[in-house]
Every structure is written in C-alpha cells, then in structure tokens.
PDB file of C-alpha atoms in Angstrom:
ATOM      1  CA  UNK A 215      28.973  16.810 -83.844  1.00  0.00           C
ATOM      2  CA  UNK A 216      26.653  18.057 -86.573  1.00  0.00           C
ATOM      3  CA  UNK A 217      26.864  21.545 -85.084  1.00  0.00           C
ATOM      4  CA  UNK A 218      30.622  21.383 -85.260  1.00  0.00           C
ATOM      5  CA  UNK A 219      30.428  20.275 -88.885  1.00  0.00           C
ATOM      6  CA  UNK A 220      27.964  23.068 -89.702  1.00  0.00           C
ATOM      7  CA  UNK A 221      30.193  25.721 -88.143  1.00  0.00           C
ATOM      8  CA  UNK A 222      33.267  24.487 -89.968  1.00  0.00           C
ATOM      9  CA  UNK A 223      31.299  24.337 -93.236  1.00  0.00           C
ATOM     10  CA  UNK A 224      30.075  27.896 -92.774  1.00  0.00           C
ATOM     11  CA  UNK A 225      33.603  29.063 -92.132  1.00  0.00           C
ATOM     12  CA  UNK A 226      34.758  27.280 -95.283  1.00  0.00           C
ATOM     13  CA  UNK A 227      32.054  28.954 -97.379  1.00  0.00           C
ATOM     14  CA  UNK A 228      33.097  32.345 -96.001  1.00  0.00           C
ATOM     15  CA  UNK A 229      36.712  31.726 -96.953  1.00  0.00           C
ATOM     16  CA  UNK A 230      35.630  30.549-100.402  1.00  0.00           C
ATOM     17  CA  UNK A 231      33.630  33.652-101.394  1.00  0.00           C
ATOM     18  CA  UNK A 232      34.713  35.595-104.465  1.00  0.00           C
ATOM     19  CA  UNK A 233      33.828  38.761-106.300  1.00  0.00           C
ATOM     20  CA  UNK A 234      30.941  39.162-108.750  1.00  0.00           C
ATOM     21  CA  UNK A 235      30.870  41.782-111.482  1.00  0.00           C
ATOM     22  CA  UNK A 236      27.555  43.238-112.653  1.00  0.00           C
ATOM     23  CA  UNK A 237      26.577  45.977-115.098  1.00  0.00           C
ATOM     24  CA  UNK A 238      25.578  49.391-113.779  1.00  0.00           C
ATOM     25  CA  UNK A 239      24.312  52.507-115.579  1.00  0.00           C
ATOM     26  CA  UNK A 240      26.555  55.548-115.802  1.00  0.00           C
ATOM     27  CA  UNK A 241      24.379  58.348-117.212  1.00  0.00           C
ATOM     28  CA  UNK A 242      21.161  56.827-118.496  1.00  0.00           C
ATOM     29  CA  UNK A 243      18.874  54.005-117.460  1.00  0.00           C
ATOM     30  CA  UNK A 244      20.022  50.852-119.206  1.00  0.00           C
ATOM     31  CA  UNK A 245      23.264  52.194-120.709  1.00  0.00           C
ATOM     32  CA  UNK A 246      25.360  49.532-118.851  1.00  0.00           C
ATOM     33  CA  UNK A 247      28.499  51.636-119.262  1.00  0.00           C
ATOM     34  CA  UNK A 248      29.991  50.718-115.889  1.00  0.00           C
ATOM     35  CA  UNK A 249      30.715  47.546-113.948  1.00  0.00           C
ATOM     36  CA  UNK A 250      30.221  47.036-110.211  1.00  0.00           C
ATOM     37  CA  UNK A 251      32.623  44.874-108.248  1.00  0.00           C
ATOM     38  CA  UNK A 252      30.174  43.666-105.605  1.00  0.00           C
ATOM     39  CA  UNK A 253      33.011  42.502-103.392  1.00  0.00           C
ATOM     40  CA  UNK A 254      34.566  45.950-102.956  1.00  0.00           C
ATOM     41  CA  UNK A 255      31.552  48.123-103.819  1.00  0.00           C
ATOM     42  CA  UNK A 256      33.675  50.006-106.375  1.00  0.00           C
ATOM     43  CA  UNK A 257      32.600  50.651-109.949  1.00  0.00           C
ATOM     44  CA  UNK A 258      34.725  50.565-113.101  1.00  0.00           C
ATOM     45  CA  UNK A 259      33.964  52.700-116.125  1.00  0.00           C
ATOM     46  CA  UNK A 260      33.927  50.491-119.207  1.00  0.00           C
ATOM     47  CA  UNK A 261      36.731  51.191-121.655  1.00  0.00           C
ATOM     48  CA  UNK A 262      34.679  52.377-124.676  1.00  0.00           C
ATOM     49  CA  UNK A 263      34.107  55.661-122.779  1.00  0.00           C
ATOM     50  CA  UNK A 264      37.846  56.448-122.859  1.00  0.00           C
ATOM     51  CA  UNK A 265      38.881  54.633-126.044  1.00  0.00           C
ATOM     52  CA  UNK A 266      41.834  56.292-127.789  1.00  0.00           C
ATOM     53  CA  UNK A 267      42.404  58.762-124.950  1.00  0.00           C
ATOM     54  CA  UNK A 268      45.574  59.385-122.954  1.00  0.00           C
ATOM     55  CA  UNK A 269      45.860  59.373-119.181  1.00  0.00           C
ATOM     56  CA  UNK A 270      46.883  63.046-119.339  1.00  0.00           C
ATOM     57  CA  UNK A 271      43.650  64.014-121.107  1.00  0.00           C
ATOM     58  CA  UNK A 272      41.474  61.910-118.836  1.00  0.00           C
ATOM     59  CA  UNK A 273      43.156  63.424-115.754  1.00  0.00           C
ATOM     60  CA  UNK A 274      42.245  66.884-117.038  1.00  0.00           C
ATOM     61  CA  UNK A 275      38.591  65.816-117.116  1.00  0.00           C
ATOM     62  CA  UNK A 276      38.296  64.357-113.602  1.00  0.00           C
ATOM     63  CA  UNK A 277      37.506  67.618-111.811  1.00  0.00           C
ATOM     64  CA  UNK A 278      34.200  69.359-111.250  1.00  0.00           C
ATOM     65  CA  UNK A 279      32.372  69.877-114.529  1.00  0.00           C
ATOM     66  CA  UNK A 280      34.784  67.583-116.355  1.00  0.00           C
ATOM     67  CA  UNK A 281      33.832  64.805-118.712  1.00  0.00           C
ATOM     68  CA  UNK A 282      34.718  62.180-116.090  1.00  0.00           C
ATOM     69  CA  UNK A 283      33.783  64.030-112.917  1.00  0.00           C
ATOM     70  CA  UNK A 284      33.481  61.641-109.978  1.00  0.00           C
ATOM     71  CA  UNK A 285      35.816  59.032-111.413  1.00  0.00           C
ATOM     72  CA  UNK A 286      39.478  58.594-110.481  1.00  0.00           C
ATOM     73  CA  UNK A 287      42.525  56.750-111.729  1.00  0.00           C
ATOM     74  CA  UNK A 288      42.822  53.336-110.029  1.00  0.00           C
ATOM     75  CA  UNK A 289      45.884  52.324-108.097  1.00  0.00           C
ATOM     76  CA  UNK A 290      48.300  49.790-109.548  1.00  0.00           C
ATOM     77  CA  UNK A 291      47.093  47.264-106.965  1.00  0.00           C
ATOM     78  CA  UNK A 292      43.410  47.828-107.849  1.00  0.00           C
ATOM     79  CA  UNK A 293      44.054  47.059-111.520  1.00  0.00           C
ATOM     80  CA  UNK A 294      46.031  43.928-110.690  1.00  0.00           C
ATOM     81  CA  UNK A 295      43.286  42.764-108.321  1.00  0.00           C
ATOM     82  CA  UNK A 296      40.649  43.352-111.023  1.00  0.00           C
ATOM     83  CA  UNK A 297      42.479  41.155-113.523  1.00  0.00           C
ATOM     84  CA  UNK A 298      43.292  38.438-110.997  1.00  0.00           C
ATOM     85  CA  UNK A 299      39.738  38.164-109.645  1.00  0.00           C
ATOM     86  CA  UNK A 300      38.011  38.074-113.055  1.00  0.00           C
ATOM     87  CA  UNK A 301      40.512  35.493-114.282  1.00  0.00           C
ATOM     88  CA  UNK A 302      41.069  33.276-111.215  1.00  0.00           C
ATOM     89  CA  UNK A 303      42.104  30.176-113.179  1.00  0.00           C
ATOM     90  CA  UNK A 304      44.784  31.882-115.251  1.00  0.00           C
ATOM     91  CA  UNK A 305      48.333  30.963-114.337  1.00  0.00           C
ATOM     92  CA  UNK A 306      49.839  34.311-113.416  1.00  0.00           C
ATOM     93  CA  UNK A 307      53.215  32.816-112.589  1.00  0.00           C
ATOM     94  CA  UNK A 308      55.299  35.950-112.349  1.00  0.00           C
ATOM     95  CA  UNK A 309      58.989  35.873-111.728  1.00  0.00           C
ATOM     96  CA  UNK A 310      58.300  38.594-109.183  1.00  0.00           C
ATOM     97  CA  UNK A 311      55.251  40.262-107.688  1.00  0.00           C
ATOM     98  CA  UNK A 312      53.436  42.677-110.030  1.00  0.00           C
ATOM     99  CA  UNK A 313      55.676  41.711-112.961  1.00  0.00           C
ATOM    100  CA  UNK A 314      54.682  41.900-116.619  1.00  0.00           C
ATOM    101  CA  UNK A 315      52.434  39.114-117.872  1.00  0.00           C
ATOM    102  CA  UNK A 316      51.586  38.218-121.467  1.00  0.00           C
ATOM    103  CA  UNK A 317      50.090  34.968-122.689  1.00  0.00           C
ATOM    104  CA  UNK A 318      48.542  33.916-125.993  1.00  0.00           C
ATOM    105  CA  UNK A 319      45.826  31.275-126.276  1.00  0.00           C
ATOM    106  CA  UNK A 320      44.787  29.537-129.489  1.00  0.00           C
ATOM    107  CA  UNK A 321      41.325  28.287-130.390  1.00  0.00           C
ATOM    108  CA  UNK A 322      40.016  29.494-127.045  1.00  0.00           C
ATOM    109  CA  UNK A 323      36.522  30.696-126.155  1.00  0.00           C
ATOM    110  CA  UNK A 324      37.197  30.837-122.448  1.00  0.00           C
ATOM    111  CA  UNK A 325      34.180  31.962-120.303  1.00  0.00           C
ATOM    112  CA  UNK A 326      36.490  33.910-117.973  1.00  0.00           C
ATOM    113  CA  UNK A 327      37.886  35.891-120.884  1.00  0.00           C
ATOM    114  CA  UNK A 328      34.374  36.574-122.132  1.00  0.00           C
ATOM    115  CA  UNK A 329      33.514  37.866-118.648  1.00  0.00           C
ATOM    116  CA  UNK A 330      36.645  40.031-118.704  1.00  0.00           C
ATOM    117  CA  UNK A 331      35.692  41.532-122.073  1.00  0.00           C
ATOM    118  CA  UNK A 332      32.104  42.099-120.966  1.00  0.00           C
ATOM    119  CA  UNK A 333      33.114  43.635-117.617  1.00  0.00           C
ATOM    120  CA  UNK A 334      35.526  46.143-119.163  1.00  0.00           C
ATOM    121  CA  UNK A 335      33.844  46.537-122.531  1.00  0.00           C
ATOM    122  CA  UNK A 336      35.556  46.602-125.924  1.00  0.00           C
ATOM    123  CA  UNK A 337      37.968  49.502-126.220  1.00  0.00           C
ATOM    124  CA  UNK A 338      38.271  48.932-129.982  1.00  0.00           C
ATOM    125  CA  UNK A 339      36.953  46.684-132.744  1.00  0.00           C
ATOM    126  CA  UNK A 340      38.610  46.274-136.132  1.00  0.00           C
ATOM    127  CA  UNK A 341      36.175  44.976-138.723  1.00  0.00           C
ATOM    128  CA  UNK A 342      38.709  44.059-141.388  1.00  0.00           C
ATOM    129  CA  UNK A 343      40.574  41.596-139.166  1.00  0.00           C
ATOM    130  CA  UNK A 344      37.610  40.756-136.900  1.00  0.00           C
ATOM    131  CA  UNK A 345      39.735  41.720-133.903  1.00  0.00           C
ATOM    132  CA  UNK A 346      38.632  43.207-130.610  1.00  0.00           C
ATOM    133  CA  UNK A 347      40.519  44.830-127.750  1.00  0.00           C
ATOM    134  CA  UNK A 348      39.584  45.334-124.109  1.00  0.00           C
ATOM    135  CA  UNK A 349      42.762  47.067-123.012  1.00  0.00           C
ATOM    136  CA  UNK A 350      43.196  49.963-120.591  1.00  0.00           C
ATOM    137  CA  UNK A 351      46.105  52.106-119.464  1.00  0.00           C
ATOM    138  CA  UNK A 352      46.899  53.018-115.859  1.00  0.00           C
ATOM    139  CA  UNK A 353      49.681  54.458-113.727  1.00  0.00           C
ATOM    140  CA  UNK A 354      52.073  52.360-111.699  1.00  0.00           C
ATOM    141  CA  UNK A 355      53.403  53.256-108.274  1.00  0.00           C
ATOM    142  CA  UNK A 356      56.619  54.250-110.058  1.00  0.00           C
ATOM    143  CA  UNK A 357      54.798  56.834-112.186  1.00  0.00           C
ATOM    144  CA  UNK A 358      55.158  54.794-115.363  1.00  0.00           C
ATOM    145  CA  UNK A 359      52.246  54.106-117.717  1.00  0.00           C
ATOM    146  CA  UNK A 360      51.137  50.470-118.006  1.00  0.00           C
ATOM    147  CA  UNK A 361      48.427  48.604-119.890  1.00  0.00           C
ATOM    148  CA  UNK A 362      46.418  45.499-119.106  1.00  0.00           C
ATOM    149  CA  UNK A 363      43.635  43.724-120.905  1.00  0.00           C
ATOM    150  CA  UNK A 364      42.342  41.212-123.393  1.00  0.00           C
ATOM    151  CA  UNK A 365      42.764  40.866-127.159  1.00  0.00           C
ATOM    152  CA  UNK A 366      40.812  38.531-129.428  1.00  0.00           C
ATOM    153  CA  UNK A 367      41.114  37.741-133.124  1.00  0.00           C
ATOM    154  CA  UNK A 368      38.395  35.549-134.659  1.00  0.00           C
ATOM    155  CA  UNK A 369      39.879  34.222-137.861  1.00  0.00           C
ATOM    156  CA  UNK A 370      37.649  33.165-140.733  1.00  0.00           C
ATOM    157  CA  UNK A 371      40.152  30.392-141.451  1.00  0.00           C
ATOM    158  CA  UNK A 372      42.658  28.809-139.093  1.00  0.00           C
ATOM    159  CA  UNK A 373      42.778  29.022-135.312  1.00  0.00           C
ATOM    160  CA  UNK A 374      41.217  31.889-133.372  1.00  0.00           C
ATOM    161  CA  UNK A 375      43.562  33.469-130.884  1.00  0.00           C
ATOM    162  CA  UNK A 376      43.260  35.635-127.811  1.00  0.00           C
ATOM    163  CA  UNK A 377      45.672  37.001-125.276  1.00  0.00           C
ATOM    164  CA  UNK A 378      45.744  38.378-121.750  1.00  0.00           C
ATOM    165  CA  UNK A 379      48.264  41.027-120.739  1.00  0.00           C
ATOM    166  CA  UNK A 380      48.979  42.829-117.486  1.00  0.00           C
ATOM    167  CA  UNK A 381      51.543  45.413-116.359  1.00  0.00           C
ATOM    168  CA  UNK A 382      52.947  46.008-119.839  1.00  0.00           C
ATOM    169  CA  UNK A 383      55.127  49.121-119.511  1.00  0.00           C
ATOM    170  CA  UNK A 384      54.411  51.911-122.003  1.00  0.00           C
ATOM    171  CA  UNK A 385      56.850  54.562-120.822  1.00  0.00           C
ATOM    172  CA  UNK A 386      56.685  57.532-118.493  1.00  0.00           C
ATOM    173  CA  UNK A 387      54.637  59.894-120.643  1.00  0.00           C
ATOM    174  CA  UNK A 388      51.000  60.188-119.595  1.00  0.00           C
ATOM    175  CA  UNK A 389      50.333  61.490-123.108  1.00  0.00           C
ATOM    176  CA  UNK A 390      50.671  57.914-124.387  1.00  0.00           C
ATOM    177  CA  UNK A 391      47.582  56.803-126.285  1.00  0.00           C
ATOM    178  CA  UNK A 392      46.540  54.111-128.719  1.00  0.00           C
ATOM    179  CA  UNK A 393      43.400  53.961-130.816  1.00  0.00           C
ATOM    180  CA  UNK A 394      42.715  50.461-129.443  1.00  0.00           C
ATOM    181  CA  UNK A 395      43.250  51.305-125.763  1.00  0.00           C
ATOM    182  CA  UNK A 396      41.126  53.105-123.196  1.00  0.00           C
ATOM    183  CA  UNK A 397      42.007  54.429-119.731  1.00  0.00           C
ATOM    184  CA  UNK A 398      41.119  52.575-116.537  1.00  0.00           C
ATOM    185  CA  UNK A 399      38.807  54.606-114.268  1.00  0.00           C
ATOM    186  CA  UNK A 400      37.224  53.644-110.961  1.00  0.00           C
ATOM    187  CA  UNK A 401      34.616  55.181-108.660  1.00  0.00           C
ATOM    188  CA  UNK A 402      34.193  54.739-104.915  1.00  0.00           C
ATOM    189  CA  UNK A 403      30.481  55.503-105.238  1.00  0.00           C
ATOM    190  CA  UNK A 404      27.962  58.213-106.037  1.00  0.00           C
ATOM    191  CA  UNK A 405      29.139  58.759-109.623  1.00  0.00           C
ATOM    192  CA  UNK A 406      26.942  56.473-111.711  1.00  0.00           C
ATOM    193  CA  UNK A 407      23.175  56.779-112.087  1.00  0.00           C
ATOM    194  CA  UNK A 408      22.856  53.335-110.512  1.00  0.00           C
ATOM    195  CA  UNK A 409      24.786  54.343-107.392  1.00  0.00           C
ATOM    196  CA  UNK A 410      22.909  57.630-107.068  1.00  0.00           C
ATOM    197  CA  UNK A 411      19.579  55.804-107.220  1.00  0.00           C
ATOM    198  CA  UNK A 412      20.775  53.100-104.837  1.00  0.00           C
ATOM    199  CA  UNK A 413      23.841  54.085-102.766  1.00  0.00           C
ATOM    200  CA  UNK A 414      23.841  50.682-101.049  1.00  0.00           C
ATOM    201  CA  UNK A 415      25.384  49.060-104.131  1.00  0.00           C
ATOM    202  CA  UNK A 416      28.683  50.658-103.128  1.00  0.00           C
ATOM    203  CA  UNK A 417      28.678  48.868 -99.791  1.00  0.00           C
ATOM    204  CA  UNK A 418      31.234  46.042 -99.937  1.00  0.00           C
ATOM    205  CA  UNK A 419      29.824  42.532 -99.769  1.00  0.00           C
ATOM    206  CA  UNK A 420      32.995  41.280 -98.126  1.00  0.00           C
ATOM    207  CA  UNK A 421      32.734  40.580 -94.406  1.00  0.00           C
ATOM    208  CA  UNK A 422      36.127  40.351 -92.679  1.00  0.00           C
ATOM    209  CA  UNK A 423      36.975  36.682 -92.514  1.00  0.00           C
ATOM    210  CA  UNK A 424      38.718  37.161 -89.181  1.00  0.00           C
ATOM    211  CA  UNK A 425      35.489  38.482 -87.667  1.00  0.00           C
ATOM    212  CA  UNK A 426      33.510  35.508 -88.927  1.00  0.00           C
ATOM    213  CA  UNK A 427      36.158  33.137 -87.684  1.00  0.00           C
ATOM    214  CA  UNK A 428      36.256  34.710 -84.239  1.00  0.00           C
ATOM    215  CA  UNK A 429      32.450  34.574 -84.028  1.00  0.00           C
ATOM    216  CA  UNK A 430      32.315  30.913 -84.958  1.00  0.00           C
ATOM    217  CA  UNK A 431      35.098  29.943 -82.612  1.00  0.00           C
ATOM    218  CA  UNK A 432      33.488  31.901 -79.779  1.00  0.00           C
ATOM    219  CA  UNK A 433      30.034  30.392 -80.299  1.00  0.00           C
ATOM    220  CA  UNK A 434      31.138  26.856 -81.046  1.00  0.00           C
ATOM    221  CA  UNK A 435      31.114  25.845 -77.348  1.00  0.00           C
ATOM    222  CA  UNK A 436      27.471  26.972 -77.156  1.00  0.00           C
ATOM    223  CA  UNK A 437      26.525  24.504 -79.866  1.00  0.00           C
ATOM    224  CA  UNK A 438      28.353  21.614 -78.251  1.00  0.00           C
ATOM    225  CA  UNK A 439      27.161  22.519 -74.716  1.00  0.00           C
ATOM    226  CA  UNK A 440      23.525  22.695 -75.874  1.00  0.00           C
ATOM    227  CA  UNK A 441      23.880  19.335 -77.582  1.00  0.00           C
ATOM    228  CA  UNK A 442      25.384  17.860 -74.413  1.00  0.00           C
ATOM    229  CA  UNK A 443      22.564  19.235 -72.223  1.00  0.00           C
ATOM    230  CA  UNK A 444      19.916  17.797 -74.591  1.00  0.00           C
ATOM    231  CA  UNK A 445      21.606  14.417 -74.388  1.00  0.00           C
ATOM    232  CA  UNK A 446      21.342  14.502 -70.563  1.00  0.00           C
TER     233      UNK A 446
END
C-alpha cells in the first residue's frame, strides 16, 4: 500500500513541476544579461540590450556578424508562455485565447512581478517619476507588432502602482519603437557565454509526463507483487 502511495505521490510531483528562471552571462563572466528558462533550456536576452530599438533594426542584426548574432525573435506562443509561467497566480481571464491583457495593481510589491522584472531586466527607468519599465515588443502570428511586460511607479506620496500587460497591439510596422521598450529575443542555445561554457544548460529539464506516467503504471504491479511475496 505504501508503494502505491509512493508511486502516486511521485506522479503528482512530476505533474506539479514548473519552470525556474536563472541568470546567465551573455558576453562576459558575471554580466547576467540573459535569463535561462530551465524548463525549456531556452535563454532570453534581457531587455536593456535592445531598449529603444525597433523589431526591424534588431532583425537586421540577427545574422552572422550582427549585433545580436545567435538570437532570434520568439514566437507569439513563446512570449505568452514566458509571461504565464513567471506569473502563475495572475488571473489571465481572457475573453478569448491569446487576447489582450492589461491590469493595474495598487500598493503592490508582488514577488512574482519582481521576478518578472528581474528575469527580463528593466528596459527603461525614469528618474523624475521613479518609474521603471520591463516591456518588450514581439511579432504575432498575424504579422502585427505586440508588446508585453511590467510597469512600476514608486510614488513618494500616495499609492505605488504597477501593471502587467500582454498582447497589446502596436500596429503592423516593425519600425515601431519606444524609448521605454526593448525587443524580445530568445536563443535555443550556444549563443551566450554561459551556454558555450556549459552546453548542458540548454537541455530541457522537462521530462514528458506521459512517459513518467506510463513507467509508473507499468512498474506499479512489481511493487505490489513484491510486497505480496514478502507477506507470504
């Protein structure tokens, strides 16, 4: 019976696993300019590197010898997954799948939002208003430009406020830019100094749940049979 409980517990833990995001170095030891999603093995370039740039400019720098060689534009789904996994407790109650989301919070110092800002970096900081942005642009499957990210305003008097946005449409021109926004970039591996020094970091941590489940179900009779034989 204990074996059965152990197997079920192990299966539950497998189903309950989630992604972790850790700093990696892009060009120099200790620069922490990228973030590794340990679940997928993919790395995200932090937004300060592309702050104020347009998607069109960044695209022109993705090739060999370019400023962002080795990086690529993420898919619409990859950006949405990034936001949803860093902010698992947010209520993304869309009217439809992949719809626009904007929500303002007051007086909040939410740990998830702090993780979001740390993972993507600050794309812009305005000293006068004590405001910070972690917002990036990306392309949708429809070819339109969208933005997603986090904004925070720490007021010297009154309530602080911060907001989370996702899939905010910015038009069809890839020349769109904003001084406070960067461009989302992702790497499948071998681009950052960290991944060059240790290529195993780009190996996904995720193990297919179906495989684990099949293994446990297949071996469960062995546990119970062994227990039965010991009892005899």
